[in-house]
mmCIF file of C-alpha atoms and ligand atoms in Angstrom:
data_model
loop_
_atom_site.group_PDB
_atom_site.id
_atom_site.type_symbol
_atom_site.label_atom_id
_atom_site.label_comp_id
_atom_site.label_asym_id
_atom_site.label_seq_id
_atom_site.Cartn_x
_atom_site.Cartn_y
_atom_site.Cartn_z
ATOM 1 C CA UNK A 8 33.990 -162.343 -144.069
ATOM 2 C CA UNK A 9 34.153 -160.394 -147.282
ATOM 3 C CA UNK A 10 35.442 -156.900 -147.768
ATOM 4 C CA UNK A 11 32.867 -154.287 -148.666
ATOM 5 C CA UNK A 12 33.156 -153.598 -152.367
ATOM 6 C CA UNK A 13 31.590 -150.395 -153.492
ATOM 7 C CA UNK A 14 32.683 -150.421 -157.080
ATOM 8 C CA UNK A 15 29.782 -148.323 -158.215
ATOM 9 C CA UNK A 16 30.637 -145.698 -155.642
ATOM 10 C CA UNK A 17 34.291 -145.840 -156.629
ATOM 11 C CA UNK A 18 33.618 -145.553 -160.317
ATOM 12 C CA UNK A 19 31.367 -142.591 -159.782
ATOM 13 C CA UNK A 20 33.815 -140.875 -157.425
ATOM 14 C CA UNK A 21 36.680 -141.079 -159.822
ATOM 15 C CA UNK A 22 35.653 -138.723 -162.532
ATOM 16 C CA UNK A 23 37.890 -138.501 -165.560
ATOM 17 C CA UNK A 24 37.142 -134.874 -166.071
ATOM 18 C CA UNK A 25 40.350 -133.628 -164.468
ATOM 19 C CA UNK A 26 41.091 -132.016 -161.150
ATOM 20 C CA UNK A 27 38.187 -130.528 -159.314
ATOM 21 C CA UNK A 28 38.520 -128.660 -156.090
ATOM 22 C CA UNK A 29 36.298 -128.482 -153.066
ATOM 23 C CA UNK A 30 37.057 -125.806 -150.555
ATOM 24 C CA UNK A 31 37.279 -126.008 -147.618
ATOM 25 C CA UNK A 32 36.347 -129.660 -147.548
ATOM 26 C CA UNK A 33 32.662 -129.478 -148.320
ATOM 27 C CA UNK A 34 30.421 -130.404 -151.222
ATOM 28 C CA UNK A 35 27.302 -128.601 -152.213
ATOM 29 C CA UNK A 36 25.440 -130.987 -149.905
ATOM 30 C CA UNK A 37 27.444 -129.448 -147.068
ATOM 31 C CA UNK A 38 29.789 -132.355 -146.275
ATOM 32 C CA UNK A 39 33.040 -133.317 -147.942
ATOM 33 C CA UNK A 40 32.915 -136.607 -149.758
ATOM 34 C CA UNK A 41 29.258 -137.604 -149.690
ATOM 35 C CA UNK A 42 27.388 -136.914 -152.858
ATOM 36 C CA UNK A 43 23.703 -136.148 -152.940
ATOM 37 C CA UNK A 44 23.112 -139.708 -154.210
ATOM 38 C CA UNK A 45 24.750 -141.200 -151.136
ATOM 39 C CA UNK A 46 22.716 -138.990 -148.843
ATOM 40 C CA UNK A 47 19.553 -139.962 -150.667
ATOM 41 C CA UNK A 48 20.404 -143.656 -150.241
ATOM 42 C CA UNK A 49 20.964 -143.016 -146.519
ATOM 43 C CA UNK A 50 24.320 -144.839 -146.749
ATOM 44 C CA UNK A 51 26.748 -144.022 -143.954
ATOM 45 C CA UNK A 52 30.239 -142.952 -144.900
ATOM 46 C CA UNK A 53 33.063 -145.316 -143.910
ATOM 47 C CA UNK A 54 34.650 -142.447 -141.977
ATOM 48 C CA UNK A 55 32.984 -139.237 -140.943
ATOM 49 C CA UNK A 56 34.419 -136.298 -139.020
ATOM 50 C CA UNK A 57 32.051 -133.514 -138.048
ATOM 51 C CA UNK A 58 33.465 -130.177 -136.836
ATOM 52 C CA UNK A 59 36.205 -131.959 -134.966
ATOM 53 C CA UNK A 60 38.698 -130.175 -132.729
ATOM 54 C CA UNK A 61 41.545 -131.614 -130.697
ATOM 55 C CA UNK A 62 43.317 -129.700 -127.944
ATOM 56 C CA UNK A 63 46.252 -131.057 -125.986
ATOM 57 C CA UNK A 64 46.695 -129.555 -122.550
ATOM 58 C CA UNK A 65 49.967 -130.307 -120.809
ATOM 59 C CA UNK A 66 51.466 -128.482 -117.856
ATOM 60 C CA UNK A 67 53.816 -126.557 -120.164
ATOM 61 C CA UNK A 68 51.581 -125.757 -123.097
ATOM 62 C CA UNK A 69 48.157 -125.757 -124.581
ATOM 63 C CA UNK A 70 48.116 -126.906 -128.214
ATOM 64 C CA UNK A 71 45.163 -126.841 -130.586
ATOM 65 C CA UNK A 72 46.133 -129.593 -132.999
ATOM 66 C CA UNK A 73 42.942 -129.685 -135.100
ATOM 67 C CA UNK A 74 40.110 -127.219 -135.550
ATOM 68 C CA UNK A 75 36.814 -127.360 -137.498
ATOM 69 C CA UNK A 76 37.698 -130.527 -139.374
ATOM 70 C CA UNK A 77 34.800 -132.038 -141.331
ATOM 71 C CA UNK A 78 35.283 -134.864 -143.798
ATOM 72 C CA UNK A 79 33.259 -137.785 -145.119
ATOM 73 C CA UNK A 80 35.026 -140.696 -146.764
ATOM 74 C CA UNK A 81 32.701 -143.031 -148.696
ATOM 75 C CA UNK A 82 33.329 -146.773 -148.516
ATOM 76 C CA UNK A 83 36.112 -147.946 -150.788
ATOM 77 C CA UNK A 84 37.595 -144.498 -151.307
ATOM 78 C CA UNK A 85 41.318 -143.760 -151.052
ATOM 79 C CA UNK A 86 41.992 -140.442 -149.337
ATOM 80 C CA UNK A 87 45.490 -139.020 -148.886
ATOM 81 C CA UNK A 88 46.227 -136.341 -146.300
ATOM 82 C CA UNK A 89 49.084 -133.889 -146.771
ATOM 83 C CA UNK A 90 50.126 -130.878 -144.737
ATOM 84 C CA UNK A 91 53.042 -129.283 -142.908
ATOM 85 C CA UNK A 92 54.719 -131.079 -140.027
ATOM 86 C CA UNK A 93 52.750 -130.695 -136.794
ATOM 87 C CA UNK A 94 49.444 -129.792 -138.491
ATOM 88 C CA UNK A 95 47.613 -132.735 -136.914
ATOM 89 C CA UNK A 96 47.699 -135.480 -139.556
ATOM 90 C CA UNK A 97 48.667 -138.268 -137.144
ATOM 91 C CA UNK A 98 46.207 -136.848 -134.641
ATOM 92 C CA UNK A 99 43.451 -137.174 -137.248
ATOM 93 C CA UNK A 100 44.276 -140.857 -137.875
ATOM 94 C CA UNK A 101 44.412 -141.562 -134.127
ATOM 95 C CA UNK A 102 40.939 -140.059 -133.760
ATOM 96 C CA UNK A 103 39.562 -142.405 -136.426
ATOM 97 C CA UNK A 104 41.283 -145.391 -134.761
ATOM 98 C CA UNK A 105 39.759 -144.420 -131.413
ATOM 99 C CA UNK A 106 43.217 -143.966 -129.860
ATOM 100 C CA UNK A 107 42.435 -140.316 -129.096
ATOM 101 C CA UNK A 108 39.240 -138.533 -128.132
ATOM 102 C CA UNK A 109 38.095 -135.366 -129.903
ATOM 103 C CA UNK A 110 37.810 -132.281 -127.678
ATOM 104 C CA UNK A 111 34.817 -131.210 -129.793
ATOM 105 C CA UNK A 112 32.781 -132.699 -132.635
ATOM 106 C CA UNK A 113 32.049 -136.290 -133.649
ATOM 107 C CA UNK A 114 34.027 -139.046 -135.285
ATOM 108 C CA UNK A 115 31.996 -141.854 -136.870
ATOM 109 C CA UNK A 116 33.041 -145.171 -138.419
ATOM 110 C CA UNK A 117 30.324 -146.635 -140.637
ATOM 111 C CA UNK A 118 27.831 -144.400 -138.884
ATOM 112 C CA UNK A 119 28.835 -145.456 -135.352
ATOM 113 C CA UNK A 120 30.401 -143.009 -132.955
ATOM 114 C CA UNK A 121 34.040 -143.857 -132.185
ATOM 115 C CA UNK A 122 34.533 -143.797 -128.437
ATOM 116 C CA UNK A 123 37.427 -146.182 -127.892
ATOM 117 C CA UNK A 124 39.972 -148.278 -129.808
ATOM 118 C CA UNK A 125 38.304 -149.867 -132.830
ATOM 119 C CA UNK A 126 38.889 -153.481 -133.860
ATOM 120 C CA UNK A 127 37.590 -152.863 -137.384
ATOM 121 C CA UNK A 128 40.562 -150.865 -138.634
ATOM 122 C CA UNK A 129 44.077 -151.684 -139.797
ATOM 123 C CA UNK A 130 46.906 -149.310 -138.849
ATOM 124 C CA UNK A 131 50.286 -149.073 -140.565
ATOM 125 C CA UNK A 132 52.877 -146.876 -138.904
ATOM 126 C CA UNK A 133 55.898 -145.092 -140.365
ATOM 127 C CA UNK A 134 58.194 -147.793 -139.016
ATOM 128 C CA UNK A 135 57.260 -151.394 -139.591
ATOM 129 C CA UNK A 136 57.515 -152.141 -135.822
ATOM 130 C CA UNK A 137 58.047 -155.889 -136.273
ATOM 131 C CA UNK A 138 59.015 -158.270 -133.499
ATOM 132 C CA UNK A 139 62.640 -159.269 -134.195
ATOM 133 C CA UNK A 140 62.246 -162.773 -132.751
ATOM 134 C CA UNK A 141 59.308 -163.678 -134.966
ATOM 135 C CA UNK A 142 59.445 -164.703 -138.614
ATOM 136 C CA UNK A 143 57.605 -162.656 -141.252
ATOM 137 C CA UNK A 144 54.644 -165.041 -141.156
ATOM 138 C CA UNK A 145 54.498 -165.054 -137.361
ATOM 139 C CA UNK A 146 54.658 -161.251 -137.303
ATOM 140 C CA UNK A 147 51.663 -161.203 -139.636
ATOM 141 C CA UNK A 148 49.841 -163.774 -137.517
ATOM 142 C CA UNK A 149 50.298 -161.626 -134.410
ATOM 143 C CA UNK A 150 47.179 -159.784 -135.535
ATOM 144 C CA UNK A 151 45.249 -163.087 -135.498
ATOM 145 C CA UNK A 152 46.523 -163.987 -132.035
ATOM 146 C CA UNK A 153 45.494 -160.618 -130.629
ATOM 147 C CA UNK A 154 42.051 -161.012 -132.166
ATOM 148 C CA UNK A 155 41.712 -164.722 -131.442
ATOM 149 C CA UNK A 156 40.943 -165.468 -135.060
ATOM 150 C CA UNK A 157 40.499 -169.165 -135.926
ATOM 151 C CA UNK A 158 43.928 -170.623 -136.762
ATOM 152 C CA UNK A 159 43.151 -172.113 -140.148
ATOM 153 C CA UNK A 160 41.388 -169.010 -141.379
ATOM 154 C CA UNK A 161 44.259 -166.776 -140.221
ATOM 155 C CA UNK A 162 46.937 -168.943 -141.829
ATOM 156 C CA UNK A 163 45.059 -169.103 -145.126
ATOM 157 C CA UNK A 164 44.589 -165.357 -145.139
ATOM 158 C CA UNK A 165 48.252 -164.777 -144.236
ATOM 159 C CA UNK A 166 49.336 -166.978 -147.163
ATOM 160 C CA UNK A 167 47.048 -165.055 -149.492
ATOM 161 C CA UNK A 168 48.525 -161.720 -148.357
ATOM 162 C CA UNK A 169 52.111 -163.000 -148.542
ATOM 163 C CA UNK A 170 51.410 -163.931 -152.143
ATOM 164 C CA UNK A 171 49.642 -160.649 -152.892
ATOM 165 C CA UNK A 172 52.520 -158.533 -151.559
ATOM 166 C CA UNK A 173 55.278 -160.558 -153.229
ATOM 167 C CA UNK A 174 56.721 -161.901 -149.979
ATOM 168 C CA UNK A 175 56.548 -165.523 -151.159
ATOM 169 C CA UNK A 176 59.751 -167.366 -150.216
ATOM 170 C CA UNK A 177 60.466 -165.007 -147.305
ATOM 171 C CA UNK A 178 57.682 -166.055 -144.949
ATOM 172 C CA UNK A 179 60.149 -167.757 -142.589
ATOM 173 C CA UNK A 180 62.732 -164.963 -142.689
ATOM 174 C CA UNK A 181 63.286 -162.814 -139.595
ATOM 175 C CA UNK A 182 62.952 -159.006 -139.795
ATOM 176 C CA UNK A 183 66.741 -158.417 -139.868
ATOM 177 C CA UNK A 184 66.898 -160.680 -142.958
ATOM 178 C CA UNK A 185 64.364 -158.506 -144.814
ATOM 179 C CA UNK A 186 64.873 -155.237 -146.693
ATOM 180 C CA UNK A 187 63.073 -152.100 -145.488
ATOM 181 C CA UNK A 188 60.469 -152.483 -148.238
ATOM 182 C CA UNK A 189 59.870 -156.121 -147.328
ATOM 183 C CA UNK A 190 59.479 -155.228 -143.648
ATOM 184 C CA UNK A 191 56.916 -152.606 -144.605
ATOM 185 C CA UNK A 192 55.083 -155.254 -146.669
ATOM 186 C CA UNK A 193 54.975 -157.515 -143.614
ATOM 187 C CA UNK A 194 53.506 -154.607 -141.625
ATOM 188 C CA UNK A 195 50.934 -154.084 -144.391
ATOM 189 C CA UNK A 196 49.982 -157.798 -144.358
ATOM 190 C CA UNK A 197 49.626 -157.641 -140.573
ATOM 191 C CA UNK A 198 47.336 -154.612 -140.863
ATOM 192 C CA UNK A 199 45.210 -156.349 -143.537
ATOM 193 C CA UNK A 200 45.006 -159.817 -141.945
ATOM 194 C CA UNK A 201 41.616 -159.321 -140.303
ATOM 195 C CA UNK A 202 40.248 -157.731 -143.497
ATOM 196 C CA UNK A 203 39.601 -154.336 -141.935
ATOM 197 C CA UNK A 204 37.071 -152.277 -143.853
ATOM 198 C CA UNK A 205 39.194 -149.197 -143.062
ATOM 199 C CA UNK A 206 42.978 -149.015 -143.387
ATOM 200 C CA UNK A 207 44.878 -146.123 -141.778
ATOM 201 C CA UNK A 208 48.442 -145.503 -142.932
ATOM 202 C CA UNK A 209 50.738 -142.915 -141.336
ATOM 203 C CA UNK A 210 53.694 -142.164 -143.635
ATOM 204 C CA UNK A 211 54.200 -145.884 -144.242
ATOM 205 C CA UNK A 212 56.862 -145.471 -146.922
ATOM 206 C CA UNK A 213 58.733 -142.451 -145.536
ATOM 207 C CA UNK A 214 61.853 -144.437 -144.687
ATOM 208 C CA UNK A 215 62.147 -146.203 -148.048
ATOM 209 C CA UNK A 216 64.403 -145.290 -150.958
ATOM 210 C CA UNK A 217 62.718 -143.696 -153.985
ATOM 211 C CA UNK A 218 62.597 -146.828 -156.165
ATOM 212 C CA UNK A 219 61.250 -149.107 -153.424
ATOM 213 C CA UNK A 220 58.716 -146.440 -152.578
ATOM 214 C CA UNK A 221 57.464 -146.363 -156.173
ATOM 215 C CA UNK A 222 57.151 -150.128 -156.143
ATOM 216 C CA UNK A 223 55.243 -150.029 -152.843
ATOM 217 C CA UNK A 224 52.959 -147.356 -154.296
ATOM 218 C CA UNK A 225 52.126 -149.596 -157.269
ATOM 219 C CA UNK A 226 51.485 -152.543 -154.960
ATOM 220 C CA UNK A 227 49.307 -150.481 -152.661
ATOM 221 C CA UNK A 228 47.240 -149.309 -155.638
ATOM 222 C CA UNK A 229 46.701 -152.930 -156.679
ATOM 223 C CA UNK A 230 45.922 -154.133 -153.128
ATOM 224 C CA UNK A 231 43.440 -151.313 -152.638
ATOM 225 C CA UNK A 232 41.678 -152.250 -155.883
ATOM 226 C CA UNK A 233 41.666 -155.945 -155.016
ATOM 227 C CA UNK A 234 40.441 -155.594 -151.431
ATOM 228 C CA UNK A 235 38.067 -152.653 -151.844
ATOM 229 C CA UNK A 236 39.139 -151.335 -148.445
ATOM 230 C CA UNK A 237 38.729 -147.664 -147.532
ATOM 231 C CA UNK A 238 42.154 -146.058 -147.070
ATOM 232 C CA UNK A 239 43.298 -142.921 -145.244
ATOM 233 C CA UNK A 240 46.971 -142.321 -146.011
ATOM 234 C CA UNK A 241 49.112 -139.609 -144.429
ATOM 235 C CA UNK A 242 52.123 -138.726 -146.530
ATOM 236 C CA UNK A 243 54.660 -135.949 -147.033
ATOM 237 C CA UNK A 244 55.000 -136.865 -150.695
ATOM 238 C CA UNK A 245 52.664 -134.922 -152.975
ATOM 239 C CA UNK A 246 53.237 -137.284 -155.898
ATOM 240 C CA UNK A 247 52.550 -140.333 -153.725
ATOM 241 C CA UNK A 248 49.310 -138.701 -152.541
ATOM 242 C CA UNK A 249 48.129 -137.901 -156.086
ATOM 243 C CA UNK A 250 49.247 -141.227 -157.574
ATOM 244 C CA UNK A 251 47.350 -143.229 -154.946
ATOM 245 C CA UNK A 252 44.298 -141.243 -153.930
ATOM 246 C CA UNK A 253 40.846 -140.462 -155.252
ATOM 247 C CA UNK A 254 40.997 -137.269 -153.198
ATOM 248 C CA UNK A 255 43.790 -135.394 -151.484
ATOM 249 C CA UNK A 256 43.056 -133.459 -148.295
ATOM 250 C CA UNK A 257 45.409 -130.491 -147.919
ATOM 251 C CA UNK A 258 45.769 -129.215 -144.385
ATOM 252 C CA UNK A 259 46.917 -125.840 -143.044
ATOM 253 C CA UNK A 260 49.673 -125.359 -140.459
ATOM 254 C CA UNK A 261 48.623 -125.829 -136.836
ATOM 255 C CA UNK A 262 45.910 -125.543 -135.718
ATOM 256 C CA UNK A 263 45.227 -127.958 -138.560
ATOM 257 C CA UNK A 264 42.177 -127.204 -140.655
ATOM 258 C CA UNK A 265 41.267 -128.501 -144.093
ATOM 259 C CA UNK A 266 42.434 -125.923 -146.630
ATOM 260 C CA UNK A 267 41.112 -127.729 -149.685
ATOM 261 C CA UNK A 268 40.140 -131.170 -150.937
ATOM 262 C CA UNK A 269 41.377 -132.018 -154.411
ATOM 263 C CA UNK A 270 39.498 -134.551 -156.508
ATOM 264 C CA UNK A 271 42.325 -136.154 -158.458
ATOM 265 C CA UNK A 272 40.190 -137.400 -161.341
ATOM 266 C CA UNK A 273 42.314 -140.400 -162.349
ATOM 267 C CA UNK A 274 40.984 -143.923 -163.017
ATOM 268 C CA UNK A 275 41.477 -146.471 -160.177
ATOM 269 C CA UNK A 276 43.990 -148.613 -162.075
ATOM 270 C CA UNK A 277 47.149 -146.549 -162.382
ATOM 271 C CA UNK A 278 50.194 -147.540 -164.322
ATOM 272 C CA UNK A 279 53.005 -145.606 -162.633
ATOM 273 C CA UNK A 280 54.843 -144.070 -165.563
ATOM 274 C CA UNK A 281 51.689 -143.407 -167.573
ATOM 275 C CA UNK A 282 49.942 -141.817 -164.568
ATOM 276 C CA UNK A 283 52.812 -139.461 -163.797
ATOM 277 C CA UNK A 284 52.718 -138.226 -167.398
ATOM 278 C CA UNK A 285 48.981 -137.479 -167.326
ATOM 279 C CA UNK A 286 47.845 -133.840 -167.259
ATOM 280 C CA UNK A 287 45.472 -134.558 -164.314
ATOM 281 C CA UNK A 288 48.465 -135.766 -162.297
ATOM 282 C CA UNK A 289 50.572 -132.716 -163.115
ATOM 283 C CA UNK A 290 47.709 -130.325 -162.506
ATOM 284 C CA UNK A 291 46.903 -131.824 -159.106
ATOM 285 C CA UNK A 292 50.525 -131.979 -157.893
ATOM 286 C CA UNK A 293 51.205 -128.407 -159.007
ATOM 287 C CA UNK A 294 48.074 -127.127 -157.306
ATOM 288 C CA UNK A 295 48.859 -128.941 -154.033
ATOM 289 C CA UNK A 296 52.439 -127.703 -154.114
ATOM 290 C CA UNK A 297 51.137 -124.138 -154.505
ATOM 291 C CA UNK A 298 48.730 -124.603 -151.594
ATOM 292 C CA UNK A 299 51.446 -125.998 -149.338
ATOM 293 C CA UNK A 300 53.920 -123.348 -150.454
ATOM 294 C CA UNK A 301 51.397 -120.667 -149.596
ATOM 295 C CA UNK A 302 50.853 -122.331 -146.219
ATOM 296 C CA UNK A 303 54.537 -122.450 -145.373
ATOM 297 C CA UNK A 304 55.094 -118.818 -146.343
ATOM 298 C CA UNK A 305 52.454 -117.860 -143.775
ATOM 299 C CA UNK A 306 54.579 -119.468 -141.029
HETATM 300 N N1 ATP B 30 49.877 -136.658 -126.989
HETATM 301 C C1 ATP B 30 50.152 -135.384 -127.234
HETATM 302 N N2 ATP B 30 50.287 -134.502 -126.221
HETATM 303 C C2 ATP B 30 50.540 -133.186 -126.449
HETATM 304 N N3 ATP B 30 50.652 -132.657 -127.690
HETATM 305 C C3 ATP B 30 50.530 -133.479 -128.744
HETATM 306 C C4 ATP B 30 50.274 -134.887 -128.570
HETATM 307 N N4 ATP B 30 50.192 -135.458 -129.806
HETATM 308 C C5 ATP B 30 50.391 -134.474 -130.685
HETATM 309 N N5 ATP B 30 50.583 -133.287 -130.061
HETATM 310 C C6 ATP B 30 50.793 -131.989 -130.711
HETATM 311 O O1 ATP B 30 49.761 -131.836 -131.674
HETATM 312 C C7 ATP B 30 50.267 -131.244 -132.870
HETATM 313 C C8 ATP B 30 49.946 -132.146 -134.064
HETATM 314 O O2 ATP B 30 50.700 -133.344 -133.929
HETATM 315 P P1 ATP B 30 50.650 -134.504 -135.016
HETATM 316 O O3 ATP B 30 51.545 -135.577 -134.541
HETATM 317 O O4 ATP B 30 49.256 -134.855 -135.279
HETATM 318 O O5 ATP B 30 51.260 -133.758 -136.288
HETATM 319 P P2 ATP B 30 51.573 -134.310 -137.749
HETATM 320 O O6 ATP B 30 50.814 -133.481 -138.726
HETATM 321 O O7 ATP B 30 51.359 -135.783 -137.772
HETATM 322 O O8 ATP B 30 53.132 -133.972 -137.887
HETATM 323 P P3 ATP B 30 54.286 -134.783 -138.669
HETATM 324 O O9 ATP B 30 54.077 -134.499 -140.132
HETATM 325 O O10 ATP B 30 55.545 -134.144 -138.158
HETATM 326 O O11 ATP B 30 54.186 -136.229 -138.298
HETATM 327 C C9 ATP B 30 51.762 -131.029 -132.624
HETATM 328 O O12 ATP B 30 51.960 -129.692 -132.240
HETATM 329 C C10 ATP B 30 52.092 -131.950 -131.474
HETATM 330 O O13 ATP B 30 53.120 -131.386 -130.660
HETATM 331 MG MG1 MG B 31 52.625 -137.445 -137.961
#
């Protein structure tokens, strides 16, 4: 199986003209993320949310976590989601994974309605959640066992990922023998083993120190370019969001709605130091910070 590569889409999406803003999450064609060209080609977005709402009703409270959320993510795009704590970012990822059902609206993966857990996604959580009694390689291969992938294929793919993420030499180490960054790399390999066309990441680097986080950011940028997978990344770090993404979705406090979608306008290959010094990077981070600052002062 090969990963969908939509380089033409990617190259067109990433304009070099600087930051452009779409508010609130829609293009002139009415939907965020699909250009008129895509619509004309009839190509389905990798991920599509249409007027989605999520309400949680418990005996103590009634919470509207998301309201009126519409977003289209073309294949191969990297979208980062930022917003205040409790605004529904994890809820949004769970909807896409089919782990939660929308109270209103539709969620589509490659044009198909999501109505249960989806095998064609990879999910990386904030904590690596590795099994302590399994080596790094066997933690990665857990994905293959759950999916009953052919052994040889799974092992070959695991070796490829171990190499790609710089884990070579540590494949037989147990989680307690690995650093936090290495554990997170194992979790990333596990999520990528079955070559999911869509990768969901929920604050995957939140627990890492600043330097390891930068290194993981650079690796994720390279892996995304090499695999061509579509990524939805939730993060609390504005610079991480802008460094990694084609577009950054900024959400409002609960009930979470999309305040604005920022087109970062940086090329796909991003040298860390050079990217952080670019005016597009500074413009986007400043704008997002202002949006989030405005949101928190409304609290
Ligand atoms: N299973 C659930 N049952 C009831 N309420 C829930 C459930 N899951 C989430 N919520 C509520 O929905 C809202 C959004 O939660 P969510 O976890 O999506 O926020 P978040 O943006 O990911 O926050 P954080 O940045 O702190 O991780 C919160 O008010 C939370 O209490
Ligand atoms: Mg969360």
